[in-house]
Tab-separated table of C-alpha atoms and ligand atoms in Angstrom:
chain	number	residue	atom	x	y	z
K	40	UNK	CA	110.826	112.096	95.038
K	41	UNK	CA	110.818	111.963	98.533
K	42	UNK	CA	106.736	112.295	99.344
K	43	UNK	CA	103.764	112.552	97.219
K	44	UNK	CA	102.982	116.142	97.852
K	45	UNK	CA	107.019	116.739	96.630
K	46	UNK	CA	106.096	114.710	93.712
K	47	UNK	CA	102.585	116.585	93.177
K	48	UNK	CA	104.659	119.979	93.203
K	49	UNK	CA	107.499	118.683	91.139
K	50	UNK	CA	105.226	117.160	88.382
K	51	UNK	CA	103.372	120.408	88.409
K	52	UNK	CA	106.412	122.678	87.536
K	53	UNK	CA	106.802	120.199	84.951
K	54	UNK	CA	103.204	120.851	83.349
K	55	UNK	CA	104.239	124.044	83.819
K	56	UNK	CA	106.926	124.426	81.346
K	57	UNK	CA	106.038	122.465	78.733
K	58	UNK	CA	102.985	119.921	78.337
K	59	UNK	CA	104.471	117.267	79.152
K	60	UNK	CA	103.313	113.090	78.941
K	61	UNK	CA	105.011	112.033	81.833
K	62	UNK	CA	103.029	109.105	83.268
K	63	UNK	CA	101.522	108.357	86.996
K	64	UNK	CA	102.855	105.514	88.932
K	65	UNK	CA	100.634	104.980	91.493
K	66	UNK	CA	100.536	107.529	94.424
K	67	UNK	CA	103.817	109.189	94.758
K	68	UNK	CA	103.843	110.236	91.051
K	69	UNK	CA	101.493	112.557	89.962
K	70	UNK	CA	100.850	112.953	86.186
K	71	UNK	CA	100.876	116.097	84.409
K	72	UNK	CA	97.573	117.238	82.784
K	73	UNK	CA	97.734	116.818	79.258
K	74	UNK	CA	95.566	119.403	78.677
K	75	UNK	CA	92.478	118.469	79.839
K	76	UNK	CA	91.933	118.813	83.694
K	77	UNK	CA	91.825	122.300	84.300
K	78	UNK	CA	88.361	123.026	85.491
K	79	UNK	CA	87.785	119.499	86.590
K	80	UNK	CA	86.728	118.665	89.944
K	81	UNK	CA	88.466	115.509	89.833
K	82	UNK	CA	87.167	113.786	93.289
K	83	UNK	CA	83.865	115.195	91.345
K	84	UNK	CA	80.641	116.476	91.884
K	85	UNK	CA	79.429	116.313	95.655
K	86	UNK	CA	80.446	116.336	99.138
K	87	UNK	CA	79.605	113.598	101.314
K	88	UNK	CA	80.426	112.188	104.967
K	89	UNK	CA	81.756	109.294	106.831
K	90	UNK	CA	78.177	109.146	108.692
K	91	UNK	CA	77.207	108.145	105.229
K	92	UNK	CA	79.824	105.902	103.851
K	93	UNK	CA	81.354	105.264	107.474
K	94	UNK	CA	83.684	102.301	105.863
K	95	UNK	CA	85.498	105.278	104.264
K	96	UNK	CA	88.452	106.022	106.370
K	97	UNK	CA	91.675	108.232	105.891
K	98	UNK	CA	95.843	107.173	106.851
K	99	UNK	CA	97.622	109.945	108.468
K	100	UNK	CA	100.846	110.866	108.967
K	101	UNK	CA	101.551	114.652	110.496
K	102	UNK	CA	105.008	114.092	110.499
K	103	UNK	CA	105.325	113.074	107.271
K	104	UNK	CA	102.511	115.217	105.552
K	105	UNK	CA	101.726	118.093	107.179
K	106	UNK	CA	99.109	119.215	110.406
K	107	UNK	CA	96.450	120.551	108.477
K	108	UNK	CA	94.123	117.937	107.123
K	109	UNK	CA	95.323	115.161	110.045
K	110	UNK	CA	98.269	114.086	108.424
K	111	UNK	CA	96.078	112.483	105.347
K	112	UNK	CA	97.860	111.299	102.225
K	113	UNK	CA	95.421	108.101	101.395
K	114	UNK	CA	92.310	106.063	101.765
K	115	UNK	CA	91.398	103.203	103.126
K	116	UNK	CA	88.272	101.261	103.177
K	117	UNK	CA	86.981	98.790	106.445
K	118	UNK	CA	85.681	95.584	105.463
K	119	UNK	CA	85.425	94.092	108.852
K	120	UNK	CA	85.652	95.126	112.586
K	121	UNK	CA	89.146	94.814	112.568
K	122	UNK	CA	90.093	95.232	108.995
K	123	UNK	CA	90.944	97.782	106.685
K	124	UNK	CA	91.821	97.521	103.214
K	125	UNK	CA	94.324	100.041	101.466
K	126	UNK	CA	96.692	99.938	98.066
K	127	UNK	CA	99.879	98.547	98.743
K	128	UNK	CA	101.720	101.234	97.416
K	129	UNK	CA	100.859	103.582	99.802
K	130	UNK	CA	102.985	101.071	102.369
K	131	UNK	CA	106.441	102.069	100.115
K	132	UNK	CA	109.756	103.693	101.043
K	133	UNK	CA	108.791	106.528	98.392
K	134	UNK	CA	105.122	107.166	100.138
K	135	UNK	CA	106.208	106.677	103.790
K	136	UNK	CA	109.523	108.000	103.658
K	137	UNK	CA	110.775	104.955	106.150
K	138	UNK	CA	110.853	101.108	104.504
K	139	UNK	CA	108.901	99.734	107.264
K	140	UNK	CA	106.211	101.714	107.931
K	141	UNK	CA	106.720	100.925	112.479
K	142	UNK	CA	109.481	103.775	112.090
K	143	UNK	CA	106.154	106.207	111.352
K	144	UNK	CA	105.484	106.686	115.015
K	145	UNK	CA	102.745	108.891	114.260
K	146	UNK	CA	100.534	106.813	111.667
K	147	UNK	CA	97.254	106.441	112.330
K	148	UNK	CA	94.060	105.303	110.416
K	149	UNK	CA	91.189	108.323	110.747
K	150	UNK	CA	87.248	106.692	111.460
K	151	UNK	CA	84.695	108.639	111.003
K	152	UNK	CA	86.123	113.035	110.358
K	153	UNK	CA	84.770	114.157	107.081
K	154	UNK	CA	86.613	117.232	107.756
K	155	UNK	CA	89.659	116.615	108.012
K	156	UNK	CA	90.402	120.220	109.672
K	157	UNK	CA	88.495	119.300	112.908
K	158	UNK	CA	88.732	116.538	115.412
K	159	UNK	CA	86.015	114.385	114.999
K	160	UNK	CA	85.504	110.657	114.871
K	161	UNK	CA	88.658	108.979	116.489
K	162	UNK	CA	92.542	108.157	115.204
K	163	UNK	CA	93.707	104.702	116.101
K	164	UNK	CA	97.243	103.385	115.487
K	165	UNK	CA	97.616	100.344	113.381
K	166	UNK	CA	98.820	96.557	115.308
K	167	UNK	CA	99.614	94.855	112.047
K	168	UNK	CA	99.575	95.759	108.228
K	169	UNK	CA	100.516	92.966	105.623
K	170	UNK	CA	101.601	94.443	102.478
K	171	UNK	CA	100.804	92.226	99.143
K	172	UNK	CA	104.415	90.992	98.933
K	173	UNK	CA	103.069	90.184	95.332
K	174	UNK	CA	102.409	94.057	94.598
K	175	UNK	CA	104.648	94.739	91.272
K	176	UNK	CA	105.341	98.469	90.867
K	177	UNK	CA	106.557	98.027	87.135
K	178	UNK	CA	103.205	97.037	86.738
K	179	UNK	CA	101.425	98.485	89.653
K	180	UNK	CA	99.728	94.584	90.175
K	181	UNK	CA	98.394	93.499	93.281
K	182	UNK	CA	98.628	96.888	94.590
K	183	UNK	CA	96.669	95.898	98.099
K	184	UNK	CA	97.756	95.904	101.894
K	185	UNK	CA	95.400	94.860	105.032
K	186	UNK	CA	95.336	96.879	108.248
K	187	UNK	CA	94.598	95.314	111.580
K	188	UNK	CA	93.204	97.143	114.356
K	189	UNK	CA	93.899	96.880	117.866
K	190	UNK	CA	90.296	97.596	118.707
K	191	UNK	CA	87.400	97.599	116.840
K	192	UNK	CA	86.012	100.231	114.327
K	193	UNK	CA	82.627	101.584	115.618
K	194	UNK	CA	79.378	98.633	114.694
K	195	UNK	CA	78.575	98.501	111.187
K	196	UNK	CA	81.374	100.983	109.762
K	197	UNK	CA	82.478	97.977	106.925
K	198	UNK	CA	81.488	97.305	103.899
K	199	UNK	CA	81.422	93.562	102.041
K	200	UNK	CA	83.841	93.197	99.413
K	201	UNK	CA	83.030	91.774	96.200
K	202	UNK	CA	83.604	88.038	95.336
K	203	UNK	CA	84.259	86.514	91.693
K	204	UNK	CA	80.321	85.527	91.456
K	205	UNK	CA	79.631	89.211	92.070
K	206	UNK	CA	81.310	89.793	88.676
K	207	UNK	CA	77.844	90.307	86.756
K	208	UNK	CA	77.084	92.970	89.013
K	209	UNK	CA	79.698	95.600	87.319
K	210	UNK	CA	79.934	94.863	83.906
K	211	UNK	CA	81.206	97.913	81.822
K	212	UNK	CA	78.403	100.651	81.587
K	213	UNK	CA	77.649	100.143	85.265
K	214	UNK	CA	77.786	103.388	87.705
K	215	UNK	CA	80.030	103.200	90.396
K	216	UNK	CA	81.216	105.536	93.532
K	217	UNK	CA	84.745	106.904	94.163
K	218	UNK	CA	85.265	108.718	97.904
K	219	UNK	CA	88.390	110.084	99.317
K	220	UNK	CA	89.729	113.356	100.436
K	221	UNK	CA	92.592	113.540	97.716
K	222	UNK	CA	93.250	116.130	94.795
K	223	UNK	CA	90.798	118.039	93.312
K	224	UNK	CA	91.652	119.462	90.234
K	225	UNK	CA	94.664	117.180	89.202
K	226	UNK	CA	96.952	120.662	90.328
K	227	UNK	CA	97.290	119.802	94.136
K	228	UNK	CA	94.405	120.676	95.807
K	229	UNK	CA	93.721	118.348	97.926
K	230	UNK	CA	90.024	118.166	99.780
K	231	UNK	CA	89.603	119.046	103.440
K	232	UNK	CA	86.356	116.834	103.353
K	233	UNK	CA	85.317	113.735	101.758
K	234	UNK	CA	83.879	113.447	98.288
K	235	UNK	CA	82.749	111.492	95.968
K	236	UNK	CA	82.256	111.193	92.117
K	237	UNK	CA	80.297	108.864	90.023
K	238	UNK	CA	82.281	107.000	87.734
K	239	UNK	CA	81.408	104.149	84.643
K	240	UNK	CA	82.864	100.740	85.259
K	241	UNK	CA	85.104	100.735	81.748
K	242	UNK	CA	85.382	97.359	79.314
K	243	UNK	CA	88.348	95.462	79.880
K	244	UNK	CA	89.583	96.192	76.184
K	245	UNK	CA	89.009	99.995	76.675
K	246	UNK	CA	91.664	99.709	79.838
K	247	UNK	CA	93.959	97.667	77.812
K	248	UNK	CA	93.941	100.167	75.311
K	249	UNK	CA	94.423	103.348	77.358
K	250	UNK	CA	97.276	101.665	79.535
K	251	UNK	CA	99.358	98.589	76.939
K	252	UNK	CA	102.505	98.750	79.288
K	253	UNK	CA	105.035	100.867	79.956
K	254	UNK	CA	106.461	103.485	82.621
K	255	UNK	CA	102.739	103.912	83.885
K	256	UNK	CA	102.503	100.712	84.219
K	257	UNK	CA	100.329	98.151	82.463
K	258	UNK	CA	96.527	97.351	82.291
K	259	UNK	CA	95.817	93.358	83.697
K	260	UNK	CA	92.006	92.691	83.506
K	261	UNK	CA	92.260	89.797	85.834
K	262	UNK	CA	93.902	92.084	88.685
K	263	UNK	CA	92.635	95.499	87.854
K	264	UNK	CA	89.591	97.069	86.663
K	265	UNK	CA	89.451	100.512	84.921
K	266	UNK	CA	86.698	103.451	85.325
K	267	UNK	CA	86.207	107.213	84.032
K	268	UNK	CA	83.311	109.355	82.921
K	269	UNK	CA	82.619	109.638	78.868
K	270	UNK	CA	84.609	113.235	78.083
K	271	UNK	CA	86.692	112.372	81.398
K	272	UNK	CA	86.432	115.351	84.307
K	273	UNK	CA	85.290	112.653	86.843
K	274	UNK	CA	87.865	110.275	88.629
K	275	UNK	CA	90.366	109.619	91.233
K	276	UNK	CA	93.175	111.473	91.836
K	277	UNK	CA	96.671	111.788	94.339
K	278	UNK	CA	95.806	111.516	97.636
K	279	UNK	CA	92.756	108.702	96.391
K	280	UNK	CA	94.711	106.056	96.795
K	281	UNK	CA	93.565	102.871	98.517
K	282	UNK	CA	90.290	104.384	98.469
K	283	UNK	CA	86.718	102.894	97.669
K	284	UNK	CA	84.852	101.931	94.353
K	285	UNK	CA	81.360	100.818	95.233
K	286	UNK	CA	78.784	99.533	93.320
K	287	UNK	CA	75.929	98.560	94.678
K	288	UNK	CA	76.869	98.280	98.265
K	289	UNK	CA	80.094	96.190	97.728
K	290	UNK	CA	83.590	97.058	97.570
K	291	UNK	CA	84.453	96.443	93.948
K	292	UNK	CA	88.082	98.362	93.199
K	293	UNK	CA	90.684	100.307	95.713
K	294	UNK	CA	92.324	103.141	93.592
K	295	UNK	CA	95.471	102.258	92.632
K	296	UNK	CA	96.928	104.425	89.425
K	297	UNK	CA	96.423	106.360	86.218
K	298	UNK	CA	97.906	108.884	83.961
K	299	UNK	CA	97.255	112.192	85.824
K	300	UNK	CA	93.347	112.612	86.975
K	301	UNK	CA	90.097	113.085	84.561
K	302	UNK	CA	91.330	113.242	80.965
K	303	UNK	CA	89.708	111.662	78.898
K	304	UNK	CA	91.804	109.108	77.706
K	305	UNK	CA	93.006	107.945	80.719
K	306	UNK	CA	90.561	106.451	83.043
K	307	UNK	CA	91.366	105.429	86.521
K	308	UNK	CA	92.807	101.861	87.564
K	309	UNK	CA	91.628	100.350	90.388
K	310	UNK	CA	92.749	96.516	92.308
K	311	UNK	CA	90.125	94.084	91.759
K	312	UNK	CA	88.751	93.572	95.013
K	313	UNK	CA	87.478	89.905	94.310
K	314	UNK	CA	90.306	89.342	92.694
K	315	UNK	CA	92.079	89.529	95.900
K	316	UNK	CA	89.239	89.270	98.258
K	317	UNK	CA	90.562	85.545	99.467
K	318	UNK	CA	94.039	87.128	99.795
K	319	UNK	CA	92.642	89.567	101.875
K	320	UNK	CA	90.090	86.937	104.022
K	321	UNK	CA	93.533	84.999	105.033
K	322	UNK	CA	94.681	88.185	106.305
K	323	UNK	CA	92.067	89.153	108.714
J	433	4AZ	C1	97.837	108.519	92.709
J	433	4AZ	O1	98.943	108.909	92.361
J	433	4AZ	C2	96.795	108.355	91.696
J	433	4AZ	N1	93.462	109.125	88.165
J	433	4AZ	C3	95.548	107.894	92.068
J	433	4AZ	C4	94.575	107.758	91.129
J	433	4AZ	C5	94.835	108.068	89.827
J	433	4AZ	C6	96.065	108.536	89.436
J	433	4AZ	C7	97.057	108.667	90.382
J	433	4AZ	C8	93.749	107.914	88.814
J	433	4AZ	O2	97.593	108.295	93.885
């Protein structure tokens, strides 16, 4: 698999054939609809914009992923003048193409272009990203990297990221907010301009039960936190990743991984953020 939109294309010849339960491992590998996603909007419902949610920001690459929508292949989120939080994964050989990401002359983090067709906001190349040398992709864990600016993101474009003693806040039941400009429909469509889909925060034991451990990778309730709409049809999808969860005006989860987009039985898995909002505080 030598980029996620190869990956997207190859996993969907596989759907193709036969229905298939090949599992998702993080962003490169897209699951195969069990059956499920069809007529989903997966990056659901409703349209928004960065003037909105202007903490929401994009990582390009036109080399790498095609001119069209600025290069985009994942999310980001700013949590401070200088900082921007993605997943770690999106920082790997198998996303980027290169092992360190310096020999991607042309990445650049997107601020502020909902549409990813035009030429709005501004791109700025990245001075320094740490990747969570912890990040496990057997078990997708830890999946986080922080990206420092060279100059700073316009005023009040981040967004606070949640702390342990926030935990209360998004106990299971509790709406939440995915954005991103990623797939669709779980069949490669990926969105021109930024959406977003209400999602339930999911019990711990409901995660657990969906994701026990194996090629997908496994379900860790101190690092991760699961979410997905009752009946599925609303989630994050390819192209999500590193992304915002919100709740309440905080930065709760980045998307991370899942089997395939929507279903039902296999809600979306997100990092913690205050799991590794400390991590990320020594970073910035
Ligand atoms: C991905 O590959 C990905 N449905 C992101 C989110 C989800 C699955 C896969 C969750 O980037």
């Amino acid at each position: 698999m030598r980029s996620v939109f190869r990956a997207v294309l190859r996993c969907r010849v596989l759907v193709a054939g036969v229905v298939a339960v090949l599992p998702a491992l993080a962003i490169p590998m897209a699951a195969p609809a069990t059956s499920a996603s069809a007529n989903e909007v997966v990056v659901g419902g409703t349209p928004t914009t960065t003037d909105q949610e202007p903490w929401v920001v994009a990582l390009g690459s036109r080399s790498r992923f095609g001119a069209d929508r600025s290069g985009q292949f994942c999310g980001g989120v700013a949590v401070g003048p200088h900082t921007v939080v993605t997943a770690a994964h999106c920082f790997s050989t198998e996303a980027l193409g290169v092992s360190d990401w310096h020999q991607l002359t042309d990445l650049r983090l997107i601020v502020g272009r909902t549409d990813l067709t035009g030429t709005g906001g501004e791109e700025m190349p990245l001075a320094d990203v740490w990747v969570n040398p912890a990040f496990d992709p057997a078990t997708n864990a830890g999946d986080v990297a922080v990206i420092t600016l060279g100059h700073s993101l316009p005023a009040g474009a981040s967004i606070p990221m949640a702390q342990p003693s926030d935990t209360a806040d998004y106990a299971p039941g509790t709406q939440a907010e995915v954005y991103g400009w990623g797939d669709t429909t779980g069949r490669g469509d990926y969105a021109t301009s930024l959406r977003t889909a209400p999602v339930s925060i999911f019990a711990d034991t409901t995660c657990e039960k969906a994701y026990p451990g194996g090629t997908d990778g496994s379900y860790q309730a101190a690092t991760m936190l699961c979410a997905g709409a009752q009946g599925g049809g609303k989630d994050a999808c390819q192209g999500d990743s590193g992304g915002p969860l919100v709740v309440g005006g905080r930065l709760v989860g980045l998307v991370s991984w899942g089997n395939g987009c929507a279903l039902a039985e296999y809600p979306g898995v997100y990092t913690r953020v205050s799991a590794v909002a400390s991590l990320v505080a020594q970073h910035m």
